[in-house]
Coordinates of C-alpha atoms in Angstrom, one line a residue:
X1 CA 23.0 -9.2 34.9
X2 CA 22.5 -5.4 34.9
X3 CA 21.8 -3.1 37.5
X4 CA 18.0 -1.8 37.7
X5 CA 18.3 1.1 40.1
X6 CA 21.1 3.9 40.3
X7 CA 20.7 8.1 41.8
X8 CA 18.1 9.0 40.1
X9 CA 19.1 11.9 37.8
X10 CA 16.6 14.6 39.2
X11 CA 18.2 14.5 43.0
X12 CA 20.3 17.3 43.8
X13 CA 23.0 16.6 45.9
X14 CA 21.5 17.5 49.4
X15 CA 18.9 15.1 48.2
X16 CA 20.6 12.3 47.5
X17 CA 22.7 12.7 50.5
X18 CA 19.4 12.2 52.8
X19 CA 18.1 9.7 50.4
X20 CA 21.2 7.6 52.0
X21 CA 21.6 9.6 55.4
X22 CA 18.0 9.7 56.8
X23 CA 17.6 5.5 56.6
X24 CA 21.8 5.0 57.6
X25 CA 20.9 7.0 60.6
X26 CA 18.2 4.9 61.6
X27 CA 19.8 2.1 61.0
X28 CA 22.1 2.5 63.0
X29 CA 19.7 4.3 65.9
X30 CA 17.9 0.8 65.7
X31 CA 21.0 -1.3 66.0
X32 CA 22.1 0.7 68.9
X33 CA 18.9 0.1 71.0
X34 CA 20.3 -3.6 71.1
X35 CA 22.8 -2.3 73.6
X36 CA 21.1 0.6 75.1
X37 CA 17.6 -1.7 75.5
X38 CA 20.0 -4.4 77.1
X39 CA 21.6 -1.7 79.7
X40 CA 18.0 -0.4 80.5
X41 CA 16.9 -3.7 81.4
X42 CA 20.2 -4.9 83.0
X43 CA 19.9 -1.7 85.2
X44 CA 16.6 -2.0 86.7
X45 CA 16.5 -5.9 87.0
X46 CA 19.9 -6.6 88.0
X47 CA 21.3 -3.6 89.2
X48 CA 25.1 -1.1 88.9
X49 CA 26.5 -4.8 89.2
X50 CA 25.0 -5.5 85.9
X51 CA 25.8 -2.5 84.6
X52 CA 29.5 -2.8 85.7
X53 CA 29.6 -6.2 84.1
X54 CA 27.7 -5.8 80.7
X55 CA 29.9 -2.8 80.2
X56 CA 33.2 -5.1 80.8
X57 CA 31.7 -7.5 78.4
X58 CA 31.2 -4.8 75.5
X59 CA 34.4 -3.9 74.7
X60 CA 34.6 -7.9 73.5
X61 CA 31.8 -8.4 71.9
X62 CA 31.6 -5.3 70.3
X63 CA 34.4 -6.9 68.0
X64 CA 32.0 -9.4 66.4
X65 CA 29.6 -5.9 65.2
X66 CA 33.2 -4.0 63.9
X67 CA 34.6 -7.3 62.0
X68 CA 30.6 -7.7 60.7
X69 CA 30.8 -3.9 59.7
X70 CA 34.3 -4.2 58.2
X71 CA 33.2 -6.8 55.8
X72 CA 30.2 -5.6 55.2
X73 CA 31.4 -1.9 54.6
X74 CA 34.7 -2.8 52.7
X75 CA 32.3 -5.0 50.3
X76 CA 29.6 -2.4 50.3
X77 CA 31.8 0.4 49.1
X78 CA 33.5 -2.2 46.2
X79 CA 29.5 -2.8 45.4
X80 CA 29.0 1.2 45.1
X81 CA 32.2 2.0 43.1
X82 CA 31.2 -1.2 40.8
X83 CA 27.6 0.6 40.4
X84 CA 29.5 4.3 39.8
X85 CA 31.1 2.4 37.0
X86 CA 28.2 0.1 35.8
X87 CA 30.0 -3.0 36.1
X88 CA 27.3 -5.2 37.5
X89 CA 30.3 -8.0 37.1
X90 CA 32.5 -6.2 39.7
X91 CA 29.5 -5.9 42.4
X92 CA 28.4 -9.8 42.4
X93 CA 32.1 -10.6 43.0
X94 CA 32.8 -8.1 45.9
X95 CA 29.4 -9.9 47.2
X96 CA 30.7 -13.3 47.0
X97 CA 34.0 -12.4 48.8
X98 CA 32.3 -10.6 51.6
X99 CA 29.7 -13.8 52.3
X100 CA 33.1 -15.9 52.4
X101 CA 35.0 -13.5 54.5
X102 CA 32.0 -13.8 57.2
X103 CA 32.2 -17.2 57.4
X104 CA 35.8 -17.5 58.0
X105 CA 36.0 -14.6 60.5
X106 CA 33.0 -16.5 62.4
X107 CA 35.5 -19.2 62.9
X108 CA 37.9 -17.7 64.2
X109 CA 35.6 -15.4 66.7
X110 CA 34.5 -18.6 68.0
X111 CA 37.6 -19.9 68.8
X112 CA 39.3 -16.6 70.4
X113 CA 35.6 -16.0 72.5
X114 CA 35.9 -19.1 74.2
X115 CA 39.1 -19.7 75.0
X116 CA 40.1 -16.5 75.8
X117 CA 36.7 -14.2 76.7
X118 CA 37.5 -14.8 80.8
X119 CA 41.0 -13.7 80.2
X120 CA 39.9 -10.2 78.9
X121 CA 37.1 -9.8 81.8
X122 CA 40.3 -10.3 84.3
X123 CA 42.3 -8.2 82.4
X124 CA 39.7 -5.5 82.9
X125 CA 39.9 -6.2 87.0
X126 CA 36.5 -7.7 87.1
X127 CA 36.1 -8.8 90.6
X128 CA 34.6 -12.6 90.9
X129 CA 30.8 -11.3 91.2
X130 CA 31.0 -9.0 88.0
X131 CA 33.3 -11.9 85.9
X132 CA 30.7 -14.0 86.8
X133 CA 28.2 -12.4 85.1
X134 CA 30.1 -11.0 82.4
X135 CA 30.8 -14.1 80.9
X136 CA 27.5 -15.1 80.8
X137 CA 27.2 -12.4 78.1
X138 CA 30.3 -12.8 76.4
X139 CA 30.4 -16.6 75.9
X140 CA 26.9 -16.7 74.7
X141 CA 28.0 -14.4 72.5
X142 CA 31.4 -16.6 71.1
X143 CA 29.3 -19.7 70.4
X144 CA 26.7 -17.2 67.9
X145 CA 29.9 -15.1 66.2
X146 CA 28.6 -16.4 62.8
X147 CA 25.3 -14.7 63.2
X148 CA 26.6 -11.4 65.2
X149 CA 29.0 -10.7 61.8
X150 CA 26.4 -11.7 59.2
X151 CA 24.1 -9.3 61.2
X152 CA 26.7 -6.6 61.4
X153 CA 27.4 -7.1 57.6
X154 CA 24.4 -7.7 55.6
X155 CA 22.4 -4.2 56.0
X156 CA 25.9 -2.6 54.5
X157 CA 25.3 -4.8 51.8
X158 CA 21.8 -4.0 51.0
X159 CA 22.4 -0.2 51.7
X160 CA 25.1 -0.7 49.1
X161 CA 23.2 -2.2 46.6
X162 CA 20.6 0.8 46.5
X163 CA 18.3 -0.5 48.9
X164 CA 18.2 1.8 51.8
X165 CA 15.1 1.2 53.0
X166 CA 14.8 -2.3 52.6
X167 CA 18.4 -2.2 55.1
X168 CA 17.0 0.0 57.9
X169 CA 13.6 -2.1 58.2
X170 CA 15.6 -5.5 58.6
X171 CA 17.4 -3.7 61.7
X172 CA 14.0 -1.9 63.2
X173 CA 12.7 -5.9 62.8
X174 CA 15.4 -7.4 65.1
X175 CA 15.4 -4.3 67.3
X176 CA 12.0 -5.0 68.3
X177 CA 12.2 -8.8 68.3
X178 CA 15.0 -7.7 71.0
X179 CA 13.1 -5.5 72.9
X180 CA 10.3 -7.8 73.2
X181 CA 12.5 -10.7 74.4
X182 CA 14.7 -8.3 76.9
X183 CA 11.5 -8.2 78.5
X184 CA 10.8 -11.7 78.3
X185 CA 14.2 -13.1 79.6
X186 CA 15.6 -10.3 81.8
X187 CA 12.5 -9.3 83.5
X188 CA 10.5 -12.4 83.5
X189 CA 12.7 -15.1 83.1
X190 CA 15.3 -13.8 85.5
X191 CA 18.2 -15.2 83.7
X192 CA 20.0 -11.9 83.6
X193 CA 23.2 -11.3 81.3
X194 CA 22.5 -14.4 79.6
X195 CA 19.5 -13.7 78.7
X196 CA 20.2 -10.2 77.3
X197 CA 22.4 -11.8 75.1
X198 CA 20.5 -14.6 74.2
X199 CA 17.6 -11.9 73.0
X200 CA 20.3 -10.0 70.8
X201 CA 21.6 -12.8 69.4
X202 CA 17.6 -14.4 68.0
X203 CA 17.0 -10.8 67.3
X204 CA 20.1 -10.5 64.9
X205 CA 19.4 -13.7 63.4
X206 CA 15.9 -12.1 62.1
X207 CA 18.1 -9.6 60.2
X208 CA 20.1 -12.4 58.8
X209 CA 17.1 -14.2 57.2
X210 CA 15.7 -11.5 55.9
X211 CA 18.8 -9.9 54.3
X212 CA 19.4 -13.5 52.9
X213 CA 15.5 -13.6 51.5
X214 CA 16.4 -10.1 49.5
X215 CA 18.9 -11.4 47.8
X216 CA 17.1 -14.5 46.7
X217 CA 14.3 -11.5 45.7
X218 CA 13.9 -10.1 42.5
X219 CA 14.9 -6.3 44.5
X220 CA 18.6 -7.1 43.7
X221 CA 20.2 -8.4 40.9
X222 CA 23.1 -9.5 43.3
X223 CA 22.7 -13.2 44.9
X224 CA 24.5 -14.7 47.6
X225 CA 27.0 -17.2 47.0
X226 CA 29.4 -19.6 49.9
X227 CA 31.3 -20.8 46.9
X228 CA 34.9 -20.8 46.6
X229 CA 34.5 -20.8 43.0
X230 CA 36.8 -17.8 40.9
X231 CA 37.8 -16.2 44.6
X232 CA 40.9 -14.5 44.7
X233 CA 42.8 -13.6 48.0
X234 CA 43.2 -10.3 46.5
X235 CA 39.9 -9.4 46.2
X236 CA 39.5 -10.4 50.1
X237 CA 42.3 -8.1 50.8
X238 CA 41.0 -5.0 49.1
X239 CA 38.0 -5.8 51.2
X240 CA 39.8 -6.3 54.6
X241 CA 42.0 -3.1 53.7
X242 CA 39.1 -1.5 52.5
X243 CA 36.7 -2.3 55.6
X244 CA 39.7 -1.9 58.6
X245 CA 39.7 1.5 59.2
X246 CA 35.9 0.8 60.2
X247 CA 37.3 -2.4 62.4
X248 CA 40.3 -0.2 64.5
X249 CA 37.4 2.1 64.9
X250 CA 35.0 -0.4 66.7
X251 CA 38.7 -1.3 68.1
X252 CA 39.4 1.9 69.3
X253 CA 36.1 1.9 71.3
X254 CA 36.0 -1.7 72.7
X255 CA 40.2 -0.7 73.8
X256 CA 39.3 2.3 75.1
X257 CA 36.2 1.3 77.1
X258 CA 38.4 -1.5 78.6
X259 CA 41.1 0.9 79.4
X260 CA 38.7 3.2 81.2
X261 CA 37.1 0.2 82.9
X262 CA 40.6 -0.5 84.4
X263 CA 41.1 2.6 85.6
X264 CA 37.8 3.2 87.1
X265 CA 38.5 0.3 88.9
X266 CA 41.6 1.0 89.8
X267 CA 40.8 4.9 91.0
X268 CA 37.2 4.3 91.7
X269 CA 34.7 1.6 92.5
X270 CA 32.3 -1.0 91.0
X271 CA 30.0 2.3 91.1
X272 CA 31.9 4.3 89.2
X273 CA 32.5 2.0 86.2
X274 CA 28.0 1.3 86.8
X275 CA 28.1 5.3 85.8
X276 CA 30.4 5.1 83.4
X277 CA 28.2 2.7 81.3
X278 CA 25.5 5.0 81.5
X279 CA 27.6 7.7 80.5
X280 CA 28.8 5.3 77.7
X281 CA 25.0 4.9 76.6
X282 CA 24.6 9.1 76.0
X283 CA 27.9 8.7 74.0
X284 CA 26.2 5.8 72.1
X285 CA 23.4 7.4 70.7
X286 CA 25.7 10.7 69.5
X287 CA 28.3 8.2 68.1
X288 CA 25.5 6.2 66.1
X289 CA 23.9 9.3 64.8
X290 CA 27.8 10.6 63.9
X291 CA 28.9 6.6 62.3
X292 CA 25.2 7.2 60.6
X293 CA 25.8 10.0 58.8
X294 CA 29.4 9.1 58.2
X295 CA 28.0 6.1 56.5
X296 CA 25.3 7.8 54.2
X297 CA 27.7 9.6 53.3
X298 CA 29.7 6.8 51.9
X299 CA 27.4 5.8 49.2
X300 CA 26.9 8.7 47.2
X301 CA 31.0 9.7 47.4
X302 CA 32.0 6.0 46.5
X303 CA 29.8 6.5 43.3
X304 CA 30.7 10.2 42.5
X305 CA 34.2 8.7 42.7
X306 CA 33.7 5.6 40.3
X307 CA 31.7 8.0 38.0
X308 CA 34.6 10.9 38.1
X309 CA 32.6 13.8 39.5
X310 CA 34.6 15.0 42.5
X311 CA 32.6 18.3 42.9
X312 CA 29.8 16.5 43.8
X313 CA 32.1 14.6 46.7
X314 CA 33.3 17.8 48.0
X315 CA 29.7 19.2 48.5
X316 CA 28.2 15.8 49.9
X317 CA 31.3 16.3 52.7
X318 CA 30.6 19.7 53.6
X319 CA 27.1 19.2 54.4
X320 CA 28.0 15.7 56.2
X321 CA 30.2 17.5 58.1
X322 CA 28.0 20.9 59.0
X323 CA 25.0 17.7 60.2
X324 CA 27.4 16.0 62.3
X325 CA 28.4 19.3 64.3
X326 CA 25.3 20.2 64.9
X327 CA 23.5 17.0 66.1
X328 CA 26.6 16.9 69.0
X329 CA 26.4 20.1 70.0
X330 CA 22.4 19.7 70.2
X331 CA 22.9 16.3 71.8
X332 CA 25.0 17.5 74.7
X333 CA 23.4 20.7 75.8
X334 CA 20.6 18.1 76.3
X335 CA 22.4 16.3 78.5
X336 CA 23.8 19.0 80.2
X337 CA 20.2 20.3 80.6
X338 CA 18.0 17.4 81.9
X339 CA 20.9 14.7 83.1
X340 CA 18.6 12.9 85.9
X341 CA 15.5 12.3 83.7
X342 CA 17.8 10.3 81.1
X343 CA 20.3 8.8 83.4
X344 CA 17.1 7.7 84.7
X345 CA 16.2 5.5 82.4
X346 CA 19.2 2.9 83.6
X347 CA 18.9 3.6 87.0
X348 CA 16.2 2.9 90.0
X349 CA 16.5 5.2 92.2
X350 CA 20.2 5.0 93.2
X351 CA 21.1 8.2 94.2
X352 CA 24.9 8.1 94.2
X353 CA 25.1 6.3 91.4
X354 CA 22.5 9.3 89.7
X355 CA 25.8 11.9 91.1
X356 CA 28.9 10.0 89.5
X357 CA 27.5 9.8 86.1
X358 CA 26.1 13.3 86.0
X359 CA 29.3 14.7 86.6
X360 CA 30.6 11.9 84.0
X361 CA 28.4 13.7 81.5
X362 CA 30.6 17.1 82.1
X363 CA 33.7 16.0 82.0
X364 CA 33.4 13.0 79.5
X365 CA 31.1 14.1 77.2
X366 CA 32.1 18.0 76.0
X367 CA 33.8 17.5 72.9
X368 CA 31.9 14.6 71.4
X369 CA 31.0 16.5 68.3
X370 CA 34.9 16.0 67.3
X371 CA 34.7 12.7 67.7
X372 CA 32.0 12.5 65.4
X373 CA 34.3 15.0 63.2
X374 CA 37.0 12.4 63.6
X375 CA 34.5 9.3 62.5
X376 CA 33.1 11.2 59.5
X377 CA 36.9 11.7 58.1
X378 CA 37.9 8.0 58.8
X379 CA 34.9 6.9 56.3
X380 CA 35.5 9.6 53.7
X381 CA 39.0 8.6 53.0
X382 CA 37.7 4.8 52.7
X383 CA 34.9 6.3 50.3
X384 CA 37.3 7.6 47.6
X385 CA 39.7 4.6 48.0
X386 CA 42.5 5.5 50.3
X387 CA 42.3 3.0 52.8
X388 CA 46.3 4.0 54.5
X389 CA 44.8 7.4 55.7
X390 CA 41.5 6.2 56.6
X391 CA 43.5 3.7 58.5
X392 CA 45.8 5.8 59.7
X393 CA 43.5 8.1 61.6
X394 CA 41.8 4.7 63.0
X395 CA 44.6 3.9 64.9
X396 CA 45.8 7.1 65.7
X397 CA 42.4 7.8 67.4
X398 CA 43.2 4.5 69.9
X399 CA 46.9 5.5 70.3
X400 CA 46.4 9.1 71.0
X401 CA 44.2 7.8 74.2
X402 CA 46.9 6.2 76.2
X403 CA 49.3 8.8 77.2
X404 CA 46.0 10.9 78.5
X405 CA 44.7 7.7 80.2
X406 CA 47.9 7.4 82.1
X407 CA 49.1 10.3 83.4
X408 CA 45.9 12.2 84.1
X409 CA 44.3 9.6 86.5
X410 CA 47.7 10.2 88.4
X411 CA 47.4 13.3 88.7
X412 CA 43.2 14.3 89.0
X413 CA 42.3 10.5 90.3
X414 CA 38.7 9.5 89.0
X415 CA 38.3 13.2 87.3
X416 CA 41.1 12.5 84.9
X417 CA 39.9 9.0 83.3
X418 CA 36.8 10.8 82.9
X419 CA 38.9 13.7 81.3
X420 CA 41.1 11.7 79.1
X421 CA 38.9 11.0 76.1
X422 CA 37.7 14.9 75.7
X423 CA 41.3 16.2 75.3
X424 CA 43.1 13.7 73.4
X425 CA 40.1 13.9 70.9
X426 CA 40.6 17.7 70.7
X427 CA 44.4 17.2 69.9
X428 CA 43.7 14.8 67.2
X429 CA 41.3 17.1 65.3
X430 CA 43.7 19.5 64.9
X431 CA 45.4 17.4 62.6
X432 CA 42.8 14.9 60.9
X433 CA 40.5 17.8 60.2
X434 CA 43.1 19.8 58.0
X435 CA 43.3 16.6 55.9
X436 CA 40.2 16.4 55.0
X437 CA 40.1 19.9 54.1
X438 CA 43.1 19.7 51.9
X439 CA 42.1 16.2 50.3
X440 CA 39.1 17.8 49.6
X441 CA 40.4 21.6 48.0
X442 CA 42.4 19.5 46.1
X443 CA 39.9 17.2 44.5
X444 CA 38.1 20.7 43.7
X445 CA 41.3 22.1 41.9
X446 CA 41.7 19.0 39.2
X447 CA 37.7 18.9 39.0
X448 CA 36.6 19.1 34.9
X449 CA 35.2 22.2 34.1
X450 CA 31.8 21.1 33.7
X451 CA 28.2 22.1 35.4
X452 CA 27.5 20.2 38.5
X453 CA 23.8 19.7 40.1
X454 CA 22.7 22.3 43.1
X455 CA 23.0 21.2 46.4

């Protein structure tokens, strides 16, 4: 077995980056209109009740998309450092650990989903009617785990093994399967949060067949095995340890979205947490643009650090980072411009709902480019193998929230859970982004003295 495709030689830098970016982005665009498709939908057909409820159920299964992306990127990057190093050996056997590692982790999804998915709604102070609907979401959900994480993991595989493309059109197929049948069972059928789950769950299976159907193709020289044949814990871990930073991150946002349900509830009203899912939806689309280029990002480092050339990491960073300022910067003097005509899209006419999510916007929304910042840091320092930092500013990013979610309710009521996101994410940039910075100056300083390609 060999590999057949690799950079090709002729791509600058800036290049290659948007050979990976430009597709990562849309990838992850198109698996984000699963969510926002099932909130516009949920909004006009069922109403802020639905909205209130779906957004309860997220931060749950939500989980099922990080432990998906944790495998899949942990198993990915193994796949790209393997390639770096041509050791088509190396990438077949980070593949067969990652398709084992699914199926385990769907086991034990299903288990935790069922028997425990009511417990977290009531933990979140879902009031009868909104529990009530929220579990139809999040059990239909529990019983499917298998195919949520294989759909999670599989384009990171693909996107791994040089097939960008190939990745992003598997995702815009099951986006518009779930479109299609949002419409079908939502506005037609009637059968409300089930049936938005129901439509994400077929739609994710469509990405599972096909991604299973390129590598029985002649595209990849990889192949998929469920064999427990030569697997070594080991190589599970490095993939776990590899792949958690991503997983505390999807953690991160499922704990603080239930934190800031609580506390809506508990300051505010079913209403309030209604707006704060639409606020939640303009976050969204930043966020996946920011995880997007993060992610394309990942590719090209991983292999300029398995083939030694770390000027070539530092200048794929810096324009990473200079594309994730810019888009949230751009993205919220949008919103800050024209907030009815897209809070409009989840909402039918309600006018106070329309109020308490535009002044969401303002307070919840202003710093969002450092949260980007934050996510595009998290996923270098996976990139070049140093899984404890990336790690590290994972969980820092979920623990940082709770002192800010605590006191600042008590003190500005509704105004401070809005404000408690913004301001903890300012405080933690001030000390992820100087590691990157000096991770990255040194890298530059033990470089070999050697020409490197333009950007």
């Amino acid at each position: 077995m060999q590999f057949t495709h690799s950079p090709p030689p002729t791509l600058t830098i800036s290049q290659n980056f948007w050979r990976y970016a430009i597709p990562s982005i849309a990838a992850m665009l198109v698996t984000g209109l699963y969510q926002i498709v099932d909130g516009i939908f949920v909004g006009h057909y069922v109403g802020y009740q639905g909205l209130a409820a779906i957004n309860m159920a997220w931060p749950i299964t939500y989980l099922l998309s990080g432990l998906g992306l944790m495998i899949g990127i942990g198993g990915g990057t193994l796949i790209s450092i393997a390639r770096g190093e041509n050791n088509p050996q190396h990438a077949q056997r980070a593949l067969d650990h990652a398709v084992l590692l699914i199926a385990a982790v769907s086991v034990i999804a299903l288990v935790l989903f069922v028997h425990f998915g009511e417990t977290l709604l009531t933990i979140q102070g879902a009031n009868h009617t909104i529990k009530a609907l929220a579990l139809q979401y999040v059990q239909s959900f529990g019983w499917a785990a298998f195919i949520t994480i294989f759909a999670g993991a599989i384009p990171m595989l693909i996107r791994n093994d040089d097939s960008p493309k190939i990745a992003t059109g598997l995702l815009i197929a099951g986006a518009l399967t779930n479109i299609a049948l949002d419409y079908l069972f939502i506005g037609i059928f009637k059968w409300q949060l089930q049936g938005a789950a129901i439509a994400t769950i077929i739609a994710q299976a469509v990405t599972v067949i096909g991604g299973i159907i390129y590598f029985c193709s002649s595209y990849s020289p990889l192949r998929i095995h469920l064999t427990m044949k030569n697997i070594r814990f080991n190589h599970c871990w490095k993939i776990v340890s590899l792949g958690s930073s991503v997983l505390i991150m999807y953690l991160y946002a499922s704990f603080v979205v239930a934190l800031h349900n609580y506390q809506f509830m508990q300051y505010g009203t079913e209403l309030t947490v209604g707006a704060f899912a639409i606020v939640g939806y303009m976050m969204t689309l930043y966020y996946l643009v920011a995880e997007g280029i993060a992610e394309g990002m990942q590719p090209p480092v991983s292999y300029y650090y398995g083939a030694k050339k770390p000027q070539n990491i530092s200048k794929t960073t810096y324009l990473a980072i200079k594309v994730t300022i810019i888009a949230g910067i751009t993205w919220f003097a949008l919103l800050y411009s024209f907030p009815r005509a897209l809070i409009g899209l989840f909402n039918s006419g309600n006018a106070a709902l329309t109020s308490e999510a535009i002044a969401g916007i303002k307070l919840h929304l202003f710093a969002m480019f450092l949260d980007g910042l934050i996510v595009l840091a998290t996923v270098y320092f996976m990139s070049v193998d140093k899984a404890g930092k990336a790690l590290a500013i994972s969980v820092s990013n979920m623990l940082v929230q709770l002192p800010f979610l605590y006191f600042l309710p008590q003190w500005l009521g509704v105004n401070g859970v809005w404000l408690s996101m913004p301001l903890s994410t300012i405080l933690l940039s001030f000390i992820v982004l100087p590691m990157v910075w000096s991770d990255l100056q040194q890298r530059n300083k033990i470089a070999p003295s050697m020409p490197q390609p333009a950007v």
